[in-house]
Each structure stands twice: as C-alpha cells, then as structure tokens.
C-alpha positions as protocol buffer text, in pm:
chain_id: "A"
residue {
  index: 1
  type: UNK
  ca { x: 0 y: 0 z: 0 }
}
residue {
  index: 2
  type: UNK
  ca { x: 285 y: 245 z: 79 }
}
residue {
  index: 3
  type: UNK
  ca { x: 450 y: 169 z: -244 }
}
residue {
  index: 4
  type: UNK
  ca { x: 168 y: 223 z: -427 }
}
residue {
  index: 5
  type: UNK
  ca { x: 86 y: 570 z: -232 }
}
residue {
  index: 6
  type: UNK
  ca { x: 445 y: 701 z: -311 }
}
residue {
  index: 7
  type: UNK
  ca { x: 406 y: 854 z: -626 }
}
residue {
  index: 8
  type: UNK
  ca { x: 79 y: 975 z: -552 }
}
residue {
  index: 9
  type: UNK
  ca { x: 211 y: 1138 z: -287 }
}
residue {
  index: 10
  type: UNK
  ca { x: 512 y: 1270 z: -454 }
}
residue {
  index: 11
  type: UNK
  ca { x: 314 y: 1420 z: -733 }
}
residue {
  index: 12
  type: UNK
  ca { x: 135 y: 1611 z: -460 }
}
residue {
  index: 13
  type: UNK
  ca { x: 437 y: 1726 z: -287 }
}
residue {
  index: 14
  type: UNK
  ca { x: 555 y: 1868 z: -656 }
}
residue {
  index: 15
  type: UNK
  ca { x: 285 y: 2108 z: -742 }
}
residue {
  index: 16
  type: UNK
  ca { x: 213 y: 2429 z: -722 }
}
residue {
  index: 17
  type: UNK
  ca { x: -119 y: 2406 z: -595 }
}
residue {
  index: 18
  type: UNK
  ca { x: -32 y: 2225 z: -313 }
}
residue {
  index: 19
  type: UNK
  ca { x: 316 y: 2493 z: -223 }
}
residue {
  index: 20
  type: UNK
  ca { x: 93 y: 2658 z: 36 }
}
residue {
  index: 21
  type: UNK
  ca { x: 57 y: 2356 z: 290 }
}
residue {
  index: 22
  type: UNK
  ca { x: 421 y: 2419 z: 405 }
}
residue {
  index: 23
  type: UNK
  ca { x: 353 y: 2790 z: 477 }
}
residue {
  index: 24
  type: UNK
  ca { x: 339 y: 3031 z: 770 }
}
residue {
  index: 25
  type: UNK
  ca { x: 2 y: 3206 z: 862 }
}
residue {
  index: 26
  type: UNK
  ca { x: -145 y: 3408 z: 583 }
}
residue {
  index: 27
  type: UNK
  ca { x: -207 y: 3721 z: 764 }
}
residue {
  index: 28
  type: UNK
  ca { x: -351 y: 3885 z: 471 }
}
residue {
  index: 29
  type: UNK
  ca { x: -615 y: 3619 z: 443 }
}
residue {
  index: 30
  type: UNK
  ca { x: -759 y: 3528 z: 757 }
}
residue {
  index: 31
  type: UNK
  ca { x: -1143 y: 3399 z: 816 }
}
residue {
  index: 32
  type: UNK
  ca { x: -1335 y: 3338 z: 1148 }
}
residue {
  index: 33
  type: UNK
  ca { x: -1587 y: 3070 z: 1063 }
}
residue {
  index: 34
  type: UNK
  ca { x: -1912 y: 2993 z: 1294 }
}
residue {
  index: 35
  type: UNK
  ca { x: -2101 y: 2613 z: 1228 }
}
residue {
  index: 36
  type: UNK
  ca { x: -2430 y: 2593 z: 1275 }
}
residue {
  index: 37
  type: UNK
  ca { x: -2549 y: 2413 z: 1585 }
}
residue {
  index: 38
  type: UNK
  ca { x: -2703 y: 2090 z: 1482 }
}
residue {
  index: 39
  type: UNK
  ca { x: -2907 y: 2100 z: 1763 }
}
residue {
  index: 40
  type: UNK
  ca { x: -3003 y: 2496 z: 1863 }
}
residue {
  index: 41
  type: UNK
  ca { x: -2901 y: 2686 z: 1489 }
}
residue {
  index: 42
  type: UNK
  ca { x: -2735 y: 2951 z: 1495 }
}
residue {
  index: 43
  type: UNK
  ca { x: -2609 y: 3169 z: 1780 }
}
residue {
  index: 44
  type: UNK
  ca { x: -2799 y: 3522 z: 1787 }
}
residue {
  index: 45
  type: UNK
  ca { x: -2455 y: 3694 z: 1887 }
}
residue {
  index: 46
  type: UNK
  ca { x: -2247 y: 3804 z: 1590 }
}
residue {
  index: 47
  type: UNK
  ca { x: -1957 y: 3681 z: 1496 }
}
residue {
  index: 48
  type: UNK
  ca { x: -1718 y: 3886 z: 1665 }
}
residue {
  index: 49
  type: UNK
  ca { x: -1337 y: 3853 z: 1876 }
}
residue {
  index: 50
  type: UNK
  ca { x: -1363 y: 3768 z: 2223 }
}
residue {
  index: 51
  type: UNK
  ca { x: -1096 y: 3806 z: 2486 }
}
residue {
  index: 52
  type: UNK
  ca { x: -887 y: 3553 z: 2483 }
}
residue {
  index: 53
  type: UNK
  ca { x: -643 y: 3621 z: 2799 }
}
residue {
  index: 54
  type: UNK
  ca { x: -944 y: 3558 z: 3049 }
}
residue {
  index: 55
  type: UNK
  ca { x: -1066 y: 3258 z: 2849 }
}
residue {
  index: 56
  type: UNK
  ca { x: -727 y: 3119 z: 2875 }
}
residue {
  index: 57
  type: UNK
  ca { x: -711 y: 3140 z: 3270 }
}
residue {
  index: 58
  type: UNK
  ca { x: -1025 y: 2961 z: 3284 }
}
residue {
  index: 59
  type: UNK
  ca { x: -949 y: 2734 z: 3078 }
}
residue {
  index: 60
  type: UNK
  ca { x: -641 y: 2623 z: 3281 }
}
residue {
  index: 61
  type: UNK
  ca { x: -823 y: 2607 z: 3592 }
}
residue {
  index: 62
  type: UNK
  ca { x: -1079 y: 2376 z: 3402 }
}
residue {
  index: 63
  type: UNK
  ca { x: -780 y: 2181 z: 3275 }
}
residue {
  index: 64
  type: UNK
  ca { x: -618 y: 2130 z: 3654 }
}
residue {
  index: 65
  type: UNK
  ca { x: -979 y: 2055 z: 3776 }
}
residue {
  index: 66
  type: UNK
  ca { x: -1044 y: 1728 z: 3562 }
}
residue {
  index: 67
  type: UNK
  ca { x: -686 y: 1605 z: 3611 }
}
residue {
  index: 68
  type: UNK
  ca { x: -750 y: 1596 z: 3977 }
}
residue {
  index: 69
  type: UNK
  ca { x: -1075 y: 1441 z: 3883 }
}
residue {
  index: 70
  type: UNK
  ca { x: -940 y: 1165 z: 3703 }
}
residue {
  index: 71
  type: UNK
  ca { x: -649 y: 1118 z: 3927 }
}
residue {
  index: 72
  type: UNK
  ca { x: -886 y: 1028 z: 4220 }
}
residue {
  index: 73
  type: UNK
  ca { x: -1058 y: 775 z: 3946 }
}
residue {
  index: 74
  type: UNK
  ca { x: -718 y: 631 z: 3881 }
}
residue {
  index: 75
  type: UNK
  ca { x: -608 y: 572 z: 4253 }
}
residue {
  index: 76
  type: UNK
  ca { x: -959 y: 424 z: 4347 }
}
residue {
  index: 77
  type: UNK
  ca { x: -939 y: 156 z: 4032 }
}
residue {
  index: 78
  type: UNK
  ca { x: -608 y: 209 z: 3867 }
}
residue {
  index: 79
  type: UNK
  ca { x: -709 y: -75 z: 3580 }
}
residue {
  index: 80
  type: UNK
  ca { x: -1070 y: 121 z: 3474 }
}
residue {
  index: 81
  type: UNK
  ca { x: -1037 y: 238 z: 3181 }
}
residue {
  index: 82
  type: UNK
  ca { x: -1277 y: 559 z: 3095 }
}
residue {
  index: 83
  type: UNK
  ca { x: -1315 y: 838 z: 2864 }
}
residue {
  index: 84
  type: UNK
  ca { x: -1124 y: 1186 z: 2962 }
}
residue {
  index: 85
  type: UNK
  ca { x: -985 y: 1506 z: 2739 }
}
residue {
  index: 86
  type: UNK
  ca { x: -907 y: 1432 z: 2412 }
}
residue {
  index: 87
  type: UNK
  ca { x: -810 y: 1777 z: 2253 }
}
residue {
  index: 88
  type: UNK
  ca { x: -466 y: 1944 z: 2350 }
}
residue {
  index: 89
  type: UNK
  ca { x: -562 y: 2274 z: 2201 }
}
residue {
  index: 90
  type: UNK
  ca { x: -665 y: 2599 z: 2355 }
}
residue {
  index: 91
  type: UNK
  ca { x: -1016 y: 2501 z: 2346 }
}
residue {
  index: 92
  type: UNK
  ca { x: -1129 y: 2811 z: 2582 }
}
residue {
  index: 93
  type: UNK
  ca { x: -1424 y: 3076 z: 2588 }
}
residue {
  index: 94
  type: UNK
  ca { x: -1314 y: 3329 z: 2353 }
}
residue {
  index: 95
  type: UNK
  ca { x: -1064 y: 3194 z: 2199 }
}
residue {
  index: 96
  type: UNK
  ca { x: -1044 y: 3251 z: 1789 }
}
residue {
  index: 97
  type: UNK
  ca { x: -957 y: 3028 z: 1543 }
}
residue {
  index: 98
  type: UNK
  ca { x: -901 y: 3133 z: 1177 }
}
residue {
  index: 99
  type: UNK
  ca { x: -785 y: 2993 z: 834 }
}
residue {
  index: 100
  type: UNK
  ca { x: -719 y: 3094 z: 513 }
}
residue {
  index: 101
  type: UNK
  ca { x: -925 y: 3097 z: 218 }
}
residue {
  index: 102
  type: UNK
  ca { x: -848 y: 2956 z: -111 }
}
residue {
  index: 103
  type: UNK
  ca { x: -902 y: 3047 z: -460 }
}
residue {
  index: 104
  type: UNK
  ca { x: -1206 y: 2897 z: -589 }
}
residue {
  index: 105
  type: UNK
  ca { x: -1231 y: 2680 z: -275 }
}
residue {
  index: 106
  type: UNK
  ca { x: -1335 y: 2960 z: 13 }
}
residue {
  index: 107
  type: UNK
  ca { x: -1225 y: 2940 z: 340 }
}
residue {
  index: 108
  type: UNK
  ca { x: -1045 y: 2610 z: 450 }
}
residue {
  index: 109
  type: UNK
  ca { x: -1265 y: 2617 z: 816 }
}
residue {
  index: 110
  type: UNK
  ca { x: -1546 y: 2556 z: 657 }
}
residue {
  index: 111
  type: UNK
  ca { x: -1502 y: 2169 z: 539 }
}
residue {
  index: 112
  type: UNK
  ca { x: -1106 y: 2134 z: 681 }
}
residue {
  index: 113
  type: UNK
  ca { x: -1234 y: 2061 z: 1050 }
}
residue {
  index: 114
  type: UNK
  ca { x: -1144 y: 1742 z: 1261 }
}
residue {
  index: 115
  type: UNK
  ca { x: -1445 y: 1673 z: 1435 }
}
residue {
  index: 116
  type: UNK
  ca { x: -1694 y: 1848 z: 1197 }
}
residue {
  index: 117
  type: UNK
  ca { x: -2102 y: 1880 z: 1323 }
}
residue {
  index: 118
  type: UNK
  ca { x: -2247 y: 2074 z: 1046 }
}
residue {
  index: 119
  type: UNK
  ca { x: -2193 y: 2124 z: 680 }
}
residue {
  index: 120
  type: UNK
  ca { x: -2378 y: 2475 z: 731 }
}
residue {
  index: 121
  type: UNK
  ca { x: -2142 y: 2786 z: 833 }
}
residue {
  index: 122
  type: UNK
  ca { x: -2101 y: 3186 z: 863 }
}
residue {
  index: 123
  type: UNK
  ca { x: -1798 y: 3380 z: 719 }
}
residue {
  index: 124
  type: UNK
  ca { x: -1647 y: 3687 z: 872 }
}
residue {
  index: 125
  type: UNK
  ca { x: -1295 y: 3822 z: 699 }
}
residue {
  index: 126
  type: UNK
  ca { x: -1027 y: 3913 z: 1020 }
}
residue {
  index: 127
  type: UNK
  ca { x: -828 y: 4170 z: 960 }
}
residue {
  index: 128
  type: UNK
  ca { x: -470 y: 4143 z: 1160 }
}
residue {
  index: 129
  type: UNK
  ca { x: -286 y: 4411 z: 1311 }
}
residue {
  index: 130
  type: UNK
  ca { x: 66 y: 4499 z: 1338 }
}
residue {
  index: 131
  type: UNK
  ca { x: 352 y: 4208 z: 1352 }
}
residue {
  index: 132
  type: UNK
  ca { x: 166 y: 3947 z: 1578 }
}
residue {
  index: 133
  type: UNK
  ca { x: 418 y: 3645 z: 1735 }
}
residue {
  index: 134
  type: UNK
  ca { x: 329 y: 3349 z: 1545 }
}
residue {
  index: 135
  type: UNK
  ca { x: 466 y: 3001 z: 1672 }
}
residue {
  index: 136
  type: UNK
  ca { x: 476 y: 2797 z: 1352 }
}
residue {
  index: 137
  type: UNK
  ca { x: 402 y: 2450 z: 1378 }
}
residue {
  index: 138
  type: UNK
  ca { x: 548 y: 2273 z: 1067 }
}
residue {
  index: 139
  type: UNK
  ca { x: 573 y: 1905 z: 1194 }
}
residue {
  index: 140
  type: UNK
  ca { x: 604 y: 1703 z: 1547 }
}
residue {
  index: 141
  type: UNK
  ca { x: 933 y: 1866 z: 1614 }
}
residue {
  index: 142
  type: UNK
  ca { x: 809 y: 2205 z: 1611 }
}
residue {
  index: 143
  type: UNK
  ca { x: 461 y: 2016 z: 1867 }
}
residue {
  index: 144
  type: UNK
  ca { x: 742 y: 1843 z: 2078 }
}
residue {
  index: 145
  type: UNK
  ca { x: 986 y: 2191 z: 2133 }
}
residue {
  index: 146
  type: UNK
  ca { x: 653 y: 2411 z: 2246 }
}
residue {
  index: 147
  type: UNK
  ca { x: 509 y: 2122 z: 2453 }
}
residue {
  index: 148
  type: UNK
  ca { x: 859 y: 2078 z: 2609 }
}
residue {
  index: 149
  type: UNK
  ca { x: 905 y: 2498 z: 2676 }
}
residue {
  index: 150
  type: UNK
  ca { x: 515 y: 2525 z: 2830 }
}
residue {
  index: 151
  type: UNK
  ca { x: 458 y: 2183 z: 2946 }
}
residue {
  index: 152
  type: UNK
  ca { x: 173 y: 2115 z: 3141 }
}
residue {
  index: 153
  type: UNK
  ca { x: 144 y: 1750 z: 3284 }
}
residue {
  index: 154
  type: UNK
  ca { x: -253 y: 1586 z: 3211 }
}
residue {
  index: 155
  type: UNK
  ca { x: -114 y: 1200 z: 3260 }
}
residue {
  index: 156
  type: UNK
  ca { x: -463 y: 1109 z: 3423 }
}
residue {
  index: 157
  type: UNK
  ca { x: -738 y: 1235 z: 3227 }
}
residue {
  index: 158
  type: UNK
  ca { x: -540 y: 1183 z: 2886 }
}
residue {
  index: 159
  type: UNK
  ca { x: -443 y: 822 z: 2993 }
}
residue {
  index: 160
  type: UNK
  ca { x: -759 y: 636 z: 2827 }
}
residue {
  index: 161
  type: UNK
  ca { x: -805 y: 810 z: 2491 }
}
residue {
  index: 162
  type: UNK
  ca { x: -466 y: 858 z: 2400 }
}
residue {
  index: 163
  type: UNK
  ca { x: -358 y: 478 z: 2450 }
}
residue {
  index: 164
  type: UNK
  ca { x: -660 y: 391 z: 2253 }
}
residue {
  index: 165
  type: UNK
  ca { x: -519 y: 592 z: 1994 }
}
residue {
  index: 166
  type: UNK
  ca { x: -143 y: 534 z: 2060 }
}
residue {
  index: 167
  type: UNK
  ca { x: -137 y: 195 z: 2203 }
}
residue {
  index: 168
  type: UNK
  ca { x: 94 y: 399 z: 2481 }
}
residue {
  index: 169
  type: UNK
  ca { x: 28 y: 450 z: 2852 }
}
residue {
  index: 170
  type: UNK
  ca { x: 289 y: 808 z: 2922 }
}
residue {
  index: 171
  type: UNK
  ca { x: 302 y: 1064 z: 3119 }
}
residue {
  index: 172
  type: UNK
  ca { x: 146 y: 1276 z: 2874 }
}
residue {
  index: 173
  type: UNK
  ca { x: 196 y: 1619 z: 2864 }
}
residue {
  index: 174
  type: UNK
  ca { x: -33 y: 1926 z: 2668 }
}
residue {
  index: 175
  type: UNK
  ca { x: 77 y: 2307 z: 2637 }
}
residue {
  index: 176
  type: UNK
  ca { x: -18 y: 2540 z: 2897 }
}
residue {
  index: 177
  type: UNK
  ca { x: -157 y: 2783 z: 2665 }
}
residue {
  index: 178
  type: UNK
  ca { x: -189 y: 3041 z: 2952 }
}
residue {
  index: 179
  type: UNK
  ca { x: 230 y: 3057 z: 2946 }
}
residue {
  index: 180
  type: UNK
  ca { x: 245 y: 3022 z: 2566 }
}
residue {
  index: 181
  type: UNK
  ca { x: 39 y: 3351 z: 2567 }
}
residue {
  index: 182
  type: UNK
  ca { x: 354 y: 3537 z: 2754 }
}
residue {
  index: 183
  type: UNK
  ca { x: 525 y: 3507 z: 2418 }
}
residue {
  index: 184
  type: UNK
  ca { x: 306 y: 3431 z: 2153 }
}
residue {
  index: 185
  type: UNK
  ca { x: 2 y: 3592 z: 1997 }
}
residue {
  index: 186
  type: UNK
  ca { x: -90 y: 3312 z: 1792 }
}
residue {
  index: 187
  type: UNK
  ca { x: 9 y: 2944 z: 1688 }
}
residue {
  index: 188
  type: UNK
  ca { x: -45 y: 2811 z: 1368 }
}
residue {
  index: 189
  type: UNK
  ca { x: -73 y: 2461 z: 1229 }
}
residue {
  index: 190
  type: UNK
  ca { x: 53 y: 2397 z: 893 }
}
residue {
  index: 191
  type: UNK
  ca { x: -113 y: 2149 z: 653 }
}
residue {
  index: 192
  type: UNK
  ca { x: 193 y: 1964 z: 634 }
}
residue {
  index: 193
  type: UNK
  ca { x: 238 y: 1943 z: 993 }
}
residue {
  index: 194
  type: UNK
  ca { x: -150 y: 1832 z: 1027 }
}
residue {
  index: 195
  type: UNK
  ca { x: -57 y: 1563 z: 778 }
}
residue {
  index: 196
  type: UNK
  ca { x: 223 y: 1429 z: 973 }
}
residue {
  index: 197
  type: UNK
  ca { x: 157 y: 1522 z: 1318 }
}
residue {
  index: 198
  type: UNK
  ca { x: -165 y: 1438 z: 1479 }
}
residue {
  index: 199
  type: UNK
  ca { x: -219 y: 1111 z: 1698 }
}
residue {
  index: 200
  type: UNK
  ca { x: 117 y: 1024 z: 1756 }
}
residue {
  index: 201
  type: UNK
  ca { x: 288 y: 954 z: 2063 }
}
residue {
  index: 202
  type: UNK
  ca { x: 574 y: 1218 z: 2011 }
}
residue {
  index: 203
  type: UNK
  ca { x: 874 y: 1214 z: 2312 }
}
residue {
  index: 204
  type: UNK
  ca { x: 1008 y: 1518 z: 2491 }
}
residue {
  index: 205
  type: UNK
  ca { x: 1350 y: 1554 z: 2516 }
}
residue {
  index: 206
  type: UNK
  ca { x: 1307 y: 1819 z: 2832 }
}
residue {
  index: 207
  type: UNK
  ca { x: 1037 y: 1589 z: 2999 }
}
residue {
  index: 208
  type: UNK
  ca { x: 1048 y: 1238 z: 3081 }
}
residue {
  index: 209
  type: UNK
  ca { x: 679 y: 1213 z: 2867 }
}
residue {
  index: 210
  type: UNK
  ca { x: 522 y: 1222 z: 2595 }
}
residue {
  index: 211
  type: UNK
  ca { x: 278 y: 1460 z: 2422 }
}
residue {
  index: 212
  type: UNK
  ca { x: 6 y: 1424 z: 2118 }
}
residue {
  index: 213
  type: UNK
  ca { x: -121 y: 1704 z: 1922 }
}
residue {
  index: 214
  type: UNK
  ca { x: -473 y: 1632 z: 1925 }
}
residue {
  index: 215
  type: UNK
  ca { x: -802 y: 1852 z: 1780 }
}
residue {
  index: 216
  type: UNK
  ca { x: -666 y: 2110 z: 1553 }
}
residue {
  index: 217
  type: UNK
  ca { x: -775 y: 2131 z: 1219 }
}
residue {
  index: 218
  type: UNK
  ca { x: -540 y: 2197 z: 932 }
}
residue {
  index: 219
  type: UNK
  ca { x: -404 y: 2551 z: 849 }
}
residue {
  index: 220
  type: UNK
  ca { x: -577 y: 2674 z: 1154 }
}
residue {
  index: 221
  type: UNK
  ca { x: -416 y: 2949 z: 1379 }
}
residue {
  index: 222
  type: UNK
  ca { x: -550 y: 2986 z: 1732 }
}
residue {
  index: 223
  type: UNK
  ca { x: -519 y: 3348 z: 1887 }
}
residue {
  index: 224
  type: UNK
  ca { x: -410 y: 3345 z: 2226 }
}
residue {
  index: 225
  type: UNK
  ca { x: -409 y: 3723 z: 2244 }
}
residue {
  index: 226
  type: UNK
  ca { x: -713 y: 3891 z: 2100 }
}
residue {
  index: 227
  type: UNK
  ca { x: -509 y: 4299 z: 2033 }
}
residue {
  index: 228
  type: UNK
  ca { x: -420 y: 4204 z: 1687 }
}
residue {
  index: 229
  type: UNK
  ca { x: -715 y: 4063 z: 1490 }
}
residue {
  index: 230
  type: UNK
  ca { x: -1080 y: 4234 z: 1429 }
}
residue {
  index: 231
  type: UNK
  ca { x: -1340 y: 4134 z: 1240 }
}
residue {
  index: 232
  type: UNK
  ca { x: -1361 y: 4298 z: 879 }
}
residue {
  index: 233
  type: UNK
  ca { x: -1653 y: 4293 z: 642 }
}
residue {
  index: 234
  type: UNK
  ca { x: -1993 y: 4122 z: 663 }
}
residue {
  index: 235
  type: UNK
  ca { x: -2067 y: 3726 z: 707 }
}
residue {
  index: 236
  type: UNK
  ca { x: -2128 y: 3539 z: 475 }
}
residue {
  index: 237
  type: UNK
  ca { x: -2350 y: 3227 z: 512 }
}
C-alpha cells in the first residue's frame, strides 16, 4: 500500500497548488468561521473577537480541575479504563480560530475541520494588526519543542483516549496555553504538519513524557491574544 501511495504522494508534494501547505500564517487572508449548531441553529450573537487572555485562565483552571478528577478515578481503580480530554488545544471561551481561504475553494474552516457537526457555516474576513508572534508549527518537532518549553502535565485524564489511539500509557503532557500567551500571539498549524503530526505519541527531550497534538484542524491558527485581529466585512453564510 505504501508503495503504491508514493508517487501519488510525490506528485502532490511537486505542485504548485499544493506549495501553500508548508507555509506560515497568511495574515492577509484570515477567516473566522461559525457552524451551525445541529441541535439549537445559529447563535444570535455576531460573529465577533472575544478576549482571549481571560478565556485562557479559565481554561487552565478547568484543565487542573479534571486532572485531579481523574487522578482520584485512577487511585480508586487504577485498571478502569474511561473516557477523559481528548483535545490538547486551547479550546477556551473566547478563543479565535481562523484559516485561510483559497481560490475557488473559500475558506479552508469551513469543510477542513477534525471533528466536523455541520456542513452549514457563517464567514467573517479578520483583519490582523501589526507584527503578531506566530509560533509555527510545521511538523512534530516544532509540537514536541513548544510542549517541552510550556509543558503542562494531564497524565490522568489523557491516559484512556490517547492509548486507545497510541497503544501507549505516558506521562502525557499538553501546552499550557496560559504561558504560551507570555510570548506568543498566535500558533499556527501547517497542513503539512496536520498531515504528519496528529495522533502520535511524540517524546520530549526536556520531559520524561510524551505529548500528542490532538483537535486542531489543518491551516488553523488559534489566537491566544485577542489585540491584533478584528473582524472585517460582513458574514457570509
């Protein structure tokens, strides 16, 4: 099967149209994209930029919480085996994720998303601002150096998932997003590095763990600081 991938694969690699998936952020390009709610339609609040830093704190506290909770689940039956957090991304309140848009293909969040709900969306063009900080993610090295810089240990309530998708029991460790925030505006995923990087069990060389990038849909960039991007334009549905 590999062999017969190869060239498929290498023809990809070679064109033009595909040059982009290596890339940095295209700041010039950016799109905040809303799904509709399968279940309660669309929100009645506009698509808009939140705050991000207070998001963030709560989202570590939220973090810490279930670990404890899942640590007391572990020492009471350390051989039951249930669900816990699966994503390792700063899924917080307020936090924006963008992507770019594509000639004759629209904006990538749209039908590029991991766990998709809804084929339905709304549009909004971001505008960015000044020179933000953009941690690039091009493949598990560049997961495994910010992991190992803002590590923040979940071993308990990533234990069940991840060795159902690794086949690895670690001391798993996820970015503490709050800390990443002290240098960095934004992150950004490359397709490449979505391609080669999610679901493994990738080592740290400044832990003794392991970490998985898990969630993040390709060519997205999270914000982790909300004073460079603004909504420009009207949605589009």
């Amino acid at each position: 099967m590999i062999a017969a991938l190869r060239p498929i694969a290498r023809a990809l690699l070679d064109s033009p149209h595909t040059a982009w998936w290596t890339g940095p952020a295209d700041l010039l390009n950016q799109n905040l994209v809303e799904k509709r709610n399968p279940i309660y339609g669309w929100s009645e609040l506009p698509l808009r930029i939140y705050r991000t830093e207070d998001g963030l704190e709560q989202w570590r506290a939220e973090v810490l919480d279930y670990e404890r909770q899942f640590l007391e689940y572990q020492i009471e039956d350390p051989d039951r085996h249930i669900g816990g957090e699966w994503w390792s991304i700063p899924f917080a309140n307020g936090t924006t994720e963008t992507t770019r848009a594509r000639d004759g293909i629209g904006p990538l969040g749209v039908f590029l998303e991991e766990d998709s709900s809804s084929n339905e969306a709304r549009v909004q063009p971001v505008r960015t601002y000044g020179a933000p900080r953009i941690y690039e993610i091009t493949g598990p090295q560049d997961w495994a150096k910010l992991v190992d810089t803002y590590p923040l240990p979940v071993p308990a309530s990533r234990r069940s998932l991840w060795y159902d998708t690794t086949g690895e029991y670690r001391e798993w460790f996820i970015p503490d997003w709050v800390s990443v925030s002290a240098d960095y505006d934004a992150v950004h995923l490359t397709m490449m590095a979505y391609l080669t990087t999610p679901g493994l069990a990738i080592p740290l060389s400044a832990n003794a763990g392991a970490t998985v990038l898990a969630g993040w849909d390709p060519d997205a960039t999270f914000w982790l600081r909300s004073n460079n991007i603004t909504v420009d334009g009207d949605p589009t549905g």
